PDB file of C-alpha atoms in Angstrom:
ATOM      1  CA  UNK J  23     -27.291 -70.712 -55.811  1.00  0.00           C
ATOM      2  CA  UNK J  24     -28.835 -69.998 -59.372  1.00  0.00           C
ATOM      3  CA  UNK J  25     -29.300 -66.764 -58.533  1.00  0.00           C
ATOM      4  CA  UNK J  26     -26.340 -65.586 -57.329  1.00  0.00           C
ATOM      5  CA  UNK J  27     -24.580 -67.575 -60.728  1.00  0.00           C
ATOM      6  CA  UNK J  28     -27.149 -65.024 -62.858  1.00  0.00           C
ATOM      7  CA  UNK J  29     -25.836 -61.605 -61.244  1.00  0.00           C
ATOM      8  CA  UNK J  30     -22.507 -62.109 -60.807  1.00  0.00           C
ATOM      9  CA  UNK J  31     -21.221 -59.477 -63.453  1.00  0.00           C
ATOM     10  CA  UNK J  32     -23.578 -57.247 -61.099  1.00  0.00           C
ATOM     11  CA  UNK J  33     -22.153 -57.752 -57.578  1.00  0.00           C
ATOM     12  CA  UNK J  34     -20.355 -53.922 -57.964  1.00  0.00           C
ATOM     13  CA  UNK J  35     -23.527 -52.679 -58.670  1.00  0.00           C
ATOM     14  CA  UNK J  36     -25.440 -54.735 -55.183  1.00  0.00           C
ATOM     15  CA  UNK J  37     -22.561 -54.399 -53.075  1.00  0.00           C
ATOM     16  CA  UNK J  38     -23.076 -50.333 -53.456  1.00  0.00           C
ATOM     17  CA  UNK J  39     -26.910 -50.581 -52.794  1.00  0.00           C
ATOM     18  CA  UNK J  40     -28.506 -49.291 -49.707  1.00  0.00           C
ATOM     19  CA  UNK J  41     -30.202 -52.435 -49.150  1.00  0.00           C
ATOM     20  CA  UNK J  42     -27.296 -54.711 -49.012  1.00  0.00           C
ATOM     21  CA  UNK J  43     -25.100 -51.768 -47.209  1.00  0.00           C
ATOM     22  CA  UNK J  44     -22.524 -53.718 -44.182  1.00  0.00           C
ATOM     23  CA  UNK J  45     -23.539 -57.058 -45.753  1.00  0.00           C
ATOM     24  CA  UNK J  46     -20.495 -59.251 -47.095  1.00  0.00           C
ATOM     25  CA  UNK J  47     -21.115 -60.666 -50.531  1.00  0.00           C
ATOM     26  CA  UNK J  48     -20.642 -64.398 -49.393  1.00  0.00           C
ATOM     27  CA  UNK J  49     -23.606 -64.015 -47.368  1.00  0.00           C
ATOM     28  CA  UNK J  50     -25.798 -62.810 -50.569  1.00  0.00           C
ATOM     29  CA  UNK J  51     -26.864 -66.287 -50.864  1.00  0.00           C
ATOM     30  CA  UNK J  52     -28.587 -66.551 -47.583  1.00  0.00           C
ATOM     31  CA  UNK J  53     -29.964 -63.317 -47.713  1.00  0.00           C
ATOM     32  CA  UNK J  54     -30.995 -63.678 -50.920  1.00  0.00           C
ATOM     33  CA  UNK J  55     -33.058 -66.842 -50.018  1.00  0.00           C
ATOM     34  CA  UNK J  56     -34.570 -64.978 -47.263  1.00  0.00           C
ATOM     35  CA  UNK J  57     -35.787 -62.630 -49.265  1.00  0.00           C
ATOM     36  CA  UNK J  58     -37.271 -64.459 -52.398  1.00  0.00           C
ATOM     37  CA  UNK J  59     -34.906 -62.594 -54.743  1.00  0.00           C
ATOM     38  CA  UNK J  60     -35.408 -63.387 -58.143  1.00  0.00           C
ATOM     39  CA  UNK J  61     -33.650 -61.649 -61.322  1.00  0.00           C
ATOM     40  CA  UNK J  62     -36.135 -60.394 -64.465  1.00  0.00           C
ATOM     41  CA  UNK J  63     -34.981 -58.889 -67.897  1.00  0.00           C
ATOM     42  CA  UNK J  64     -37.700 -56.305 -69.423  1.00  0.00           C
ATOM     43  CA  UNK J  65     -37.284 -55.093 -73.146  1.00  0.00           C
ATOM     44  CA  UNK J  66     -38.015 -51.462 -73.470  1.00  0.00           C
ATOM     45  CA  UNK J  67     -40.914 -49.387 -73.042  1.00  0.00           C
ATOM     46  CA  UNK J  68     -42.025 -53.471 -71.319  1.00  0.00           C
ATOM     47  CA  UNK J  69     -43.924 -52.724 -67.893  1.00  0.00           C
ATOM     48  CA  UNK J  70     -42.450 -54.312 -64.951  1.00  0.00           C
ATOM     49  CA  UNK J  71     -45.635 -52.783 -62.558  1.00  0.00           C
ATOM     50  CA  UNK J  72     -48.807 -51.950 -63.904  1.00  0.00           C
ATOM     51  CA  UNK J  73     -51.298 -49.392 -61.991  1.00  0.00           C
ATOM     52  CA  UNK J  74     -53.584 -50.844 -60.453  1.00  0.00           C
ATOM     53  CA  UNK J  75     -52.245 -54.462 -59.970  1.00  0.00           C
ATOM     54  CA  UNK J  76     -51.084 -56.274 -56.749  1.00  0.00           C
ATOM     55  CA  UNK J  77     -47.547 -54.715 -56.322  1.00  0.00           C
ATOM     56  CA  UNK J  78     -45.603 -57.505 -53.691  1.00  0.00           C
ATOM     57  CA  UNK J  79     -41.421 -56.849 -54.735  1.00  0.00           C
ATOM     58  CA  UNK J  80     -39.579 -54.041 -54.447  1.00  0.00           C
ATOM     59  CA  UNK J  81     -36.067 -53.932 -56.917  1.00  0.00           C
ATOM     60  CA  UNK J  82     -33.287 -52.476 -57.460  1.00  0.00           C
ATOM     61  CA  UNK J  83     -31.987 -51.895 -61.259  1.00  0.00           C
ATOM     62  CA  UNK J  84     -28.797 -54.043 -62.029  1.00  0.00           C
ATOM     63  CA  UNK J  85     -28.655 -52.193 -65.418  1.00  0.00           C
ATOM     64  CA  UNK J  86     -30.854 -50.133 -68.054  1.00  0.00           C
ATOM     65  CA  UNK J  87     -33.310 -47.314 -67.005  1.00  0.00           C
ATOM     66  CA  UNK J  88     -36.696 -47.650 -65.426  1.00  0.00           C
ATOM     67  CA  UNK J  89     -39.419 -44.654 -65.187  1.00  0.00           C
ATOM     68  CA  UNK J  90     -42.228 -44.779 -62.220  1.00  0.00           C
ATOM     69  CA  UNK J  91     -45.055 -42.291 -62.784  1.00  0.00           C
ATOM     70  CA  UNK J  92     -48.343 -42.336 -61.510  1.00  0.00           C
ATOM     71  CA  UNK J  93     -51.824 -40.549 -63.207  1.00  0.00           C
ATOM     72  CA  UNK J  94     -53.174 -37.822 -61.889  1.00  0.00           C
ATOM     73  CA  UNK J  95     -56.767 -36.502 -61.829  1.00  0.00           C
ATOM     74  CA  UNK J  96     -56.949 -35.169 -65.228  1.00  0.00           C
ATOM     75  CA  UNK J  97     -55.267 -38.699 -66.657  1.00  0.00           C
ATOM     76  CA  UNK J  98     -51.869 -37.091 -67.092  1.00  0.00           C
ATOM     77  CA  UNK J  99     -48.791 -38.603 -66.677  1.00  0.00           C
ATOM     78  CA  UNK J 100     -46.962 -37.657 -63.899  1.00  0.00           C
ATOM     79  CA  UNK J 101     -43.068 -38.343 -63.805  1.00  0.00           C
ATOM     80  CA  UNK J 102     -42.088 -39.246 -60.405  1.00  0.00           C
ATOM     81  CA  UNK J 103     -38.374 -40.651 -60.797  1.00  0.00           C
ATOM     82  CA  UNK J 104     -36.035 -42.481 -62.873  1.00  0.00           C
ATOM     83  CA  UNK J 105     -34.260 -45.409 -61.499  1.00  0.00           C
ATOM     84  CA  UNK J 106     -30.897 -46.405 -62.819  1.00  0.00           C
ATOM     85  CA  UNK J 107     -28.439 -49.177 -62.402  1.00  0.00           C
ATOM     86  CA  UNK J 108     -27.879 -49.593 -58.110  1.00  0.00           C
ATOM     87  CA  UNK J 109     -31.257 -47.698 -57.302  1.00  0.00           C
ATOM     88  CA  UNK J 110     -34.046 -49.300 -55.734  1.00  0.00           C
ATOM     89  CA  UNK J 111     -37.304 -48.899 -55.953  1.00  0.00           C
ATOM     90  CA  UNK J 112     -41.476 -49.648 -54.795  1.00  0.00           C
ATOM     91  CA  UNK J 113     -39.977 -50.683 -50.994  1.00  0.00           C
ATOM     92  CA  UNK J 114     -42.711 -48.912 -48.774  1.00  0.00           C
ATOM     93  CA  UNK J 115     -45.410 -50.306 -51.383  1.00  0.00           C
ATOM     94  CA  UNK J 116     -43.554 -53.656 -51.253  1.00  0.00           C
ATOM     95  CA  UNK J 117     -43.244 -53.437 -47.496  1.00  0.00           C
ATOM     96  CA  UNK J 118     -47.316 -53.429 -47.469  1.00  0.00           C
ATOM     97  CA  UNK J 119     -47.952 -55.944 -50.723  1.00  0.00           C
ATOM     98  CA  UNK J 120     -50.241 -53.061 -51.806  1.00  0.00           C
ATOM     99  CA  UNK J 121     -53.115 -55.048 -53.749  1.00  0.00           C
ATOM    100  CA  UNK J 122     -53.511 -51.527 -55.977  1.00  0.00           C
ATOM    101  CA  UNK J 123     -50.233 -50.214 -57.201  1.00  0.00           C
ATOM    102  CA  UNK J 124     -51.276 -46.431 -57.295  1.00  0.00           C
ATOM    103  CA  UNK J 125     -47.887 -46.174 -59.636  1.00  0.00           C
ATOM    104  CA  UNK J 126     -46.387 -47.644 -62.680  1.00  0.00           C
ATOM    105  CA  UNK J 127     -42.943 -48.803 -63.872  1.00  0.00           C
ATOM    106  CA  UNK J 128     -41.805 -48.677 -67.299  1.00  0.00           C
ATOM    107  CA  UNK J 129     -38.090 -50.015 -68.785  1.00  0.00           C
ATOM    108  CA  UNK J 130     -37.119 -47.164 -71.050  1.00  0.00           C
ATOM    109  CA  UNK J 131     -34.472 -49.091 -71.669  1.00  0.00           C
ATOM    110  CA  UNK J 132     -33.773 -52.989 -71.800  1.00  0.00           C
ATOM    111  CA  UNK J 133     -32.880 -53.448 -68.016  1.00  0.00           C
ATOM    112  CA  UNK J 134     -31.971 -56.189 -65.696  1.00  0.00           C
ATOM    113  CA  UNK J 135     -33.945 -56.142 -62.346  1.00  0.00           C
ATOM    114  CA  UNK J 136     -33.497 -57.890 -58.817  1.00  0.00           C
ATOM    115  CA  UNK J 137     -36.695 -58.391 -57.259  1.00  0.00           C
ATOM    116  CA  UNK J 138     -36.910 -58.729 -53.478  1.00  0.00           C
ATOM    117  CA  UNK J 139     -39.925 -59.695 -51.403  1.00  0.00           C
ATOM    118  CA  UNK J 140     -39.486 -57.107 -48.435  1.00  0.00           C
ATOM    119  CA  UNK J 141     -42.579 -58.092 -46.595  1.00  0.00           C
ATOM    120  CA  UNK J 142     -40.432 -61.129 -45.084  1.00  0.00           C
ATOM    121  CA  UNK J 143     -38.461 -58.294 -43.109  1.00  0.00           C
ATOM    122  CA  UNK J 144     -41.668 -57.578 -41.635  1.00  0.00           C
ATOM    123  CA  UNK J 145     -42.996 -61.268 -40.965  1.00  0.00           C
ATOM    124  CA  UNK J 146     -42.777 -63.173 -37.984  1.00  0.00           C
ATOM    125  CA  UNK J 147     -39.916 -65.710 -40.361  1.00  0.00           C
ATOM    126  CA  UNK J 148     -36.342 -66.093 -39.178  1.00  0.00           C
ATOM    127  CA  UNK J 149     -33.537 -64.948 -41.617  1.00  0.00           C
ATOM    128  CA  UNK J 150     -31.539 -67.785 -42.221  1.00  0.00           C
ATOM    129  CA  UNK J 151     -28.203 -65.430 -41.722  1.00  0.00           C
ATOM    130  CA  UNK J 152     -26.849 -62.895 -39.325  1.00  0.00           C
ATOM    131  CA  UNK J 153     -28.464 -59.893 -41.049  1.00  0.00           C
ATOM    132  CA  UNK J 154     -32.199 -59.497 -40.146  1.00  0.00           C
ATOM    133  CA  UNK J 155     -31.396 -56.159 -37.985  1.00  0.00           C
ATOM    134  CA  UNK J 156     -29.434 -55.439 -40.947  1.00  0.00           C
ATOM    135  CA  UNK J 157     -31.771 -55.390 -43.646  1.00  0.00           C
ATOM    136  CA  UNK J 158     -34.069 -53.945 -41.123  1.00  0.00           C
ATOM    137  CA  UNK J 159     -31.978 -51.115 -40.299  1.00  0.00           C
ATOM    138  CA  UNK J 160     -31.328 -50.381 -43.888  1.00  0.00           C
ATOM    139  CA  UNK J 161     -34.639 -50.756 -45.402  1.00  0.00           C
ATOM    140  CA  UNK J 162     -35.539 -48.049 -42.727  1.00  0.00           C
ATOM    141  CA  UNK J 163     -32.787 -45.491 -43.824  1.00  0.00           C
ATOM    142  CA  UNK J 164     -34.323 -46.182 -47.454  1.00  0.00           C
ATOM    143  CA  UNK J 165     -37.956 -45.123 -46.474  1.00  0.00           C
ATOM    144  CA  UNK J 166     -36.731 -42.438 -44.162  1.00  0.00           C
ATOM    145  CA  UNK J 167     -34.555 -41.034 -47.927  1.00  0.00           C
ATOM    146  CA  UNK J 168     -37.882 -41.590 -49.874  1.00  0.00           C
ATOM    147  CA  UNK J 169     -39.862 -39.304 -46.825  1.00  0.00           C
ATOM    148  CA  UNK J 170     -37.286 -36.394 -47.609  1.00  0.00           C
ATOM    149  CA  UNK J 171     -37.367 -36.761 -51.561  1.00  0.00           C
ATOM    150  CA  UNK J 172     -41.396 -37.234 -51.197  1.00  0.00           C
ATOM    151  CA  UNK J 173     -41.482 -33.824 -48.945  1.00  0.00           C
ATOM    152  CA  UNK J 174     -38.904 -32.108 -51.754  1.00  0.00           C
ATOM    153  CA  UNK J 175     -41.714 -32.865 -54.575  1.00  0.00           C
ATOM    154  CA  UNK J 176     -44.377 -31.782 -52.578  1.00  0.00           C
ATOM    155  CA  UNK J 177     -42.829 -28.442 -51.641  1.00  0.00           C
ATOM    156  CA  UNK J 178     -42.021 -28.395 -55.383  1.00  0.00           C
ATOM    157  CA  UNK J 179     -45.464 -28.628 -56.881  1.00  0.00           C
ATOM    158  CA  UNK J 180     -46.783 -26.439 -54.006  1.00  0.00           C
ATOM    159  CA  UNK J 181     -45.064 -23.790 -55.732  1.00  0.00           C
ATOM    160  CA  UNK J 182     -47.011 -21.337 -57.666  1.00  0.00           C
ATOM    161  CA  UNK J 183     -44.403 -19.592 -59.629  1.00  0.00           C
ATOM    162  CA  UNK J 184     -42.753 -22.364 -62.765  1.00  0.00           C
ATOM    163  CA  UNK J 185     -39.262 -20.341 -61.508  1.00  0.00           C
ATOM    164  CA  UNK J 186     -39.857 -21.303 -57.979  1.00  0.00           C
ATOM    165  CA  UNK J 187     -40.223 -24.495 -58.878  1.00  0.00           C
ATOM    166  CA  UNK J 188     -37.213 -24.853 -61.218  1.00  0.00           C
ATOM    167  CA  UNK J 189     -35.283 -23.325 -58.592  1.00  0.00           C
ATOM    168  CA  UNK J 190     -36.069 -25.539 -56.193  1.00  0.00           C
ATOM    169  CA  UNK J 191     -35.740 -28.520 -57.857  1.00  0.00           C
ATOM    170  CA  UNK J 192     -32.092 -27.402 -58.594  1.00  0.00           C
ATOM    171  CA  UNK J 193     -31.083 -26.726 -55.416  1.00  0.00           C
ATOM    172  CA  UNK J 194     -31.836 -29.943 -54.241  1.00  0.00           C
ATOM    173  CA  UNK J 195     -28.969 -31.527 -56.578  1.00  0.00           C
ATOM    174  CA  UNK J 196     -25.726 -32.032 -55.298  1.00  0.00           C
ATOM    175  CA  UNK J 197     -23.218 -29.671 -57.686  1.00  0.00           C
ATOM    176  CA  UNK J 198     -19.964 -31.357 -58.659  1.00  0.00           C
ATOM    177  CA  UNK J 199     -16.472 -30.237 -58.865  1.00  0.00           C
ATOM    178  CA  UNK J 200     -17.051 -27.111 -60.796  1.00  0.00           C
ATOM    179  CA  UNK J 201     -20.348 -26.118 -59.804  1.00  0.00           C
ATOM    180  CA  UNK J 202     -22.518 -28.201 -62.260  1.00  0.00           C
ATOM    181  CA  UNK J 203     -25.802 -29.841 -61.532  1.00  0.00           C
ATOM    182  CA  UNK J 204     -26.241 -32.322 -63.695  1.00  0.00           C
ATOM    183  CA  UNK J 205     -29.925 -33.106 -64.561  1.00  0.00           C
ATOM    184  CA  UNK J 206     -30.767 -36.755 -64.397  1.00  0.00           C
ATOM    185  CA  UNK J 207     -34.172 -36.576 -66.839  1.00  0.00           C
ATOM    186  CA  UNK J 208     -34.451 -35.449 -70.256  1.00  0.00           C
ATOM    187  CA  UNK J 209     -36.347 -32.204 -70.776  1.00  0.00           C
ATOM    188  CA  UNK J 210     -39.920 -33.787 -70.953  1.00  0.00           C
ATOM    189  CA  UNK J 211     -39.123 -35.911 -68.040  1.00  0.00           C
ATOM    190  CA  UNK J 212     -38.170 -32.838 -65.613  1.00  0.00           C
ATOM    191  CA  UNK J 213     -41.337 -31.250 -66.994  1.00  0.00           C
ATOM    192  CA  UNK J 214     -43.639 -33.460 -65.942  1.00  0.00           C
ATOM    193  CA  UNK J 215     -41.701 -34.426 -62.515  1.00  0.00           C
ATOM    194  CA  UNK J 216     -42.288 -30.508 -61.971  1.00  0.00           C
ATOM    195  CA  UNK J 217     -46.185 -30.825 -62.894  1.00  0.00           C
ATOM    196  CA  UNK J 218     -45.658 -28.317 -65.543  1.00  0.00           C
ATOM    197  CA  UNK J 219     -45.590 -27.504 -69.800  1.00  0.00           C
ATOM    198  CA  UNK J 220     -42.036 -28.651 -71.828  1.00  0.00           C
ATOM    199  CA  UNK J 221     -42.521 -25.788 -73.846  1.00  0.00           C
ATOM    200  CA  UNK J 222     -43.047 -23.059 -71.306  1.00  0.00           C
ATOM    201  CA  UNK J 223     -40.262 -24.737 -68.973  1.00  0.00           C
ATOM    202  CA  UNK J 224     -37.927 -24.511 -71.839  1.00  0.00           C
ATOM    203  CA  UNK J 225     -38.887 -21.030 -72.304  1.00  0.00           C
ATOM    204  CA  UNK J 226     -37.841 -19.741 -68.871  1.00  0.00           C
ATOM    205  CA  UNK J 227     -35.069 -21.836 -68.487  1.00  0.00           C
ATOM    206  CA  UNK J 228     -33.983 -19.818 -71.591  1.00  0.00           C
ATOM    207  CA  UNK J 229     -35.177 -16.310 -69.965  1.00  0.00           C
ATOM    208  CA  UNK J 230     -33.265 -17.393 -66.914  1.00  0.00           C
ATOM    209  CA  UNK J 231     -30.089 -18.122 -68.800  1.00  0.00           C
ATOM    210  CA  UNK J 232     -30.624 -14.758 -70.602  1.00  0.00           C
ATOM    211  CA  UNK J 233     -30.992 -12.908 -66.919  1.00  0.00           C
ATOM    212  CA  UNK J 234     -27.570 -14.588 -65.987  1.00  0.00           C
ATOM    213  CA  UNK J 235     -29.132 -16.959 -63.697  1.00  0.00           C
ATOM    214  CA  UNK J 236     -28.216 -20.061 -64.859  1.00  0.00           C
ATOM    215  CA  UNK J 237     -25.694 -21.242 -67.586  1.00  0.00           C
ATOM    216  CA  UNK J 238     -27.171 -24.568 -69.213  1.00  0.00           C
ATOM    217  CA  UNK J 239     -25.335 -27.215 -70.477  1.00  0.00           C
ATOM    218  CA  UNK J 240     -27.072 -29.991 -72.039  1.00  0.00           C
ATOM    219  CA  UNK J 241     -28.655 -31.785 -69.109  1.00  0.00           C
ATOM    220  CA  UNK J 242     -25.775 -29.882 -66.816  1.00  0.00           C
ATOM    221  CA  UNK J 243     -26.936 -26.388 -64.985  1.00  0.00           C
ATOM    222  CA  UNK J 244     -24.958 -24.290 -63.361  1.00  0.00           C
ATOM    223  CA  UNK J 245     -26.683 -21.822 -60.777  1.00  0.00           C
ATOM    224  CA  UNK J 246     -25.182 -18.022 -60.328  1.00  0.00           C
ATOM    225  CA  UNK J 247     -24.982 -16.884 -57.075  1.00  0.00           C
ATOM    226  CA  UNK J 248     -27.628 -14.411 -57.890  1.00  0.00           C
ATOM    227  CA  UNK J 249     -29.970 -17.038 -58.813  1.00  0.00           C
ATOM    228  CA  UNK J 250     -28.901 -18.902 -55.290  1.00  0.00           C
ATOM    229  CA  UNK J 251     -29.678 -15.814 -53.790  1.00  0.00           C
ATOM    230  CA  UNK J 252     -33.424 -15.416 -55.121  1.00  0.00           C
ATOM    231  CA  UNK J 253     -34.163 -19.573 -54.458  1.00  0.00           C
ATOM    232  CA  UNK J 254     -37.618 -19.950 -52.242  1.00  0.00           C
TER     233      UNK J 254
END
């Protein structure tokens, strides 16, 4: 199978996906069949989903970086992840071949996609393997993570206070070894996953390191457990 030739050096990277979680990689081919997978390379700052066009495949990255953002009601941008190599992305909008995307997707990188067309888990067609219930079970566990992270921004951006927020955001990261939650988005990204100003975020991330809050790192925080302590 063509396809499976073309992402070869990327079978690490699919064999850790939640899609393809408890499926062996000889039966790739099938699934991959059953699922109209197709690979795409995008050159950076390239769209791979527009707003407003039909949006009918989910992916997941293979390598690179990909932004999805969506515009609000004053025509802002509005950051709402970054995908990197192994995440997936668009399946609930996928899922429904959405004839509107209300978001966009933007290489801010050169990447390698898979595309999938999920709406055959859905459809009345056979898989031509043993992993339907599968792939059903763990495009389910995907939509039920995207409820929770969907419910974390929401609470986020229903906070008033620009700390509150900050804080929250932060203690939804998992902290490593030491303590250290390391920031996936550069500064202007976080701001506007937040919903607020660079500038003024910068400015109380600095206040709160001043306080003893927070040590910062680069893109690596570290909270104090007085800052812990004062989290909404």
């Amino acid at each position: 199978m063509r396809i499976l030739s073309d992402c070869k050096e990327f079978l690490p990277v699919l064999s850790g996906t939640n899609l393809l979680i408890n499926i062996p990689e000889d039966h790739y081919p099938s699934v991959f069949r059953y699922l109209k997978a197709s690979i795409r390379r995008y050159e950076k700052e390239e769209f791979i989903q527009r707003l407003g066009e039909p949006l009918l495949y989910s992916g997941i990255v293979l390598d690179g970086l990909i932004e999805g953002s969506f515009i609000n009601e004053n025509y802002n941008k509005i950051n709402m992840n970054h995908f990197s190599a192994g995440s997936s992305f668009a399946e609930a909008l996928a899922c429904m071949q959405t004839p509107h995307s209300p978001i966009q997707l933007k290489a801010l990188t050169d990447c390698t996609v898979i595309l999938f067309d999920l709406h055959q888990i859905l459809s009345d067609s056979d898989c031509p393997c043993t992993h339907q219930q599968t792939l059903s079970k763990n495009l389910i566990r995907i939509l039920a993570n995207q409820n929770v992270f969907s419910n974390l921004k929401l609470r986020i951006v229903s906070q008033k206070a620009l700390r509150d927020r900050i804080l929250m955001y932060l203690s939804s990261l998992a902290p490593d070894s030491e303590g250290w939650l390391h920031i996936p988005f550069s500064q202007t990204a976080l701001a506007e996953f937040l919903g607020v100003n660079r500038s003024a975020m910068s400015r109380e991330l600095g206040h709160m390191q001043d306080e003893g809050l927070l040590s910062v790192d680069g893109r690596s925080i570290k909270l104090t457990l007085a800052a812990s302590s004062s989290q909404p």
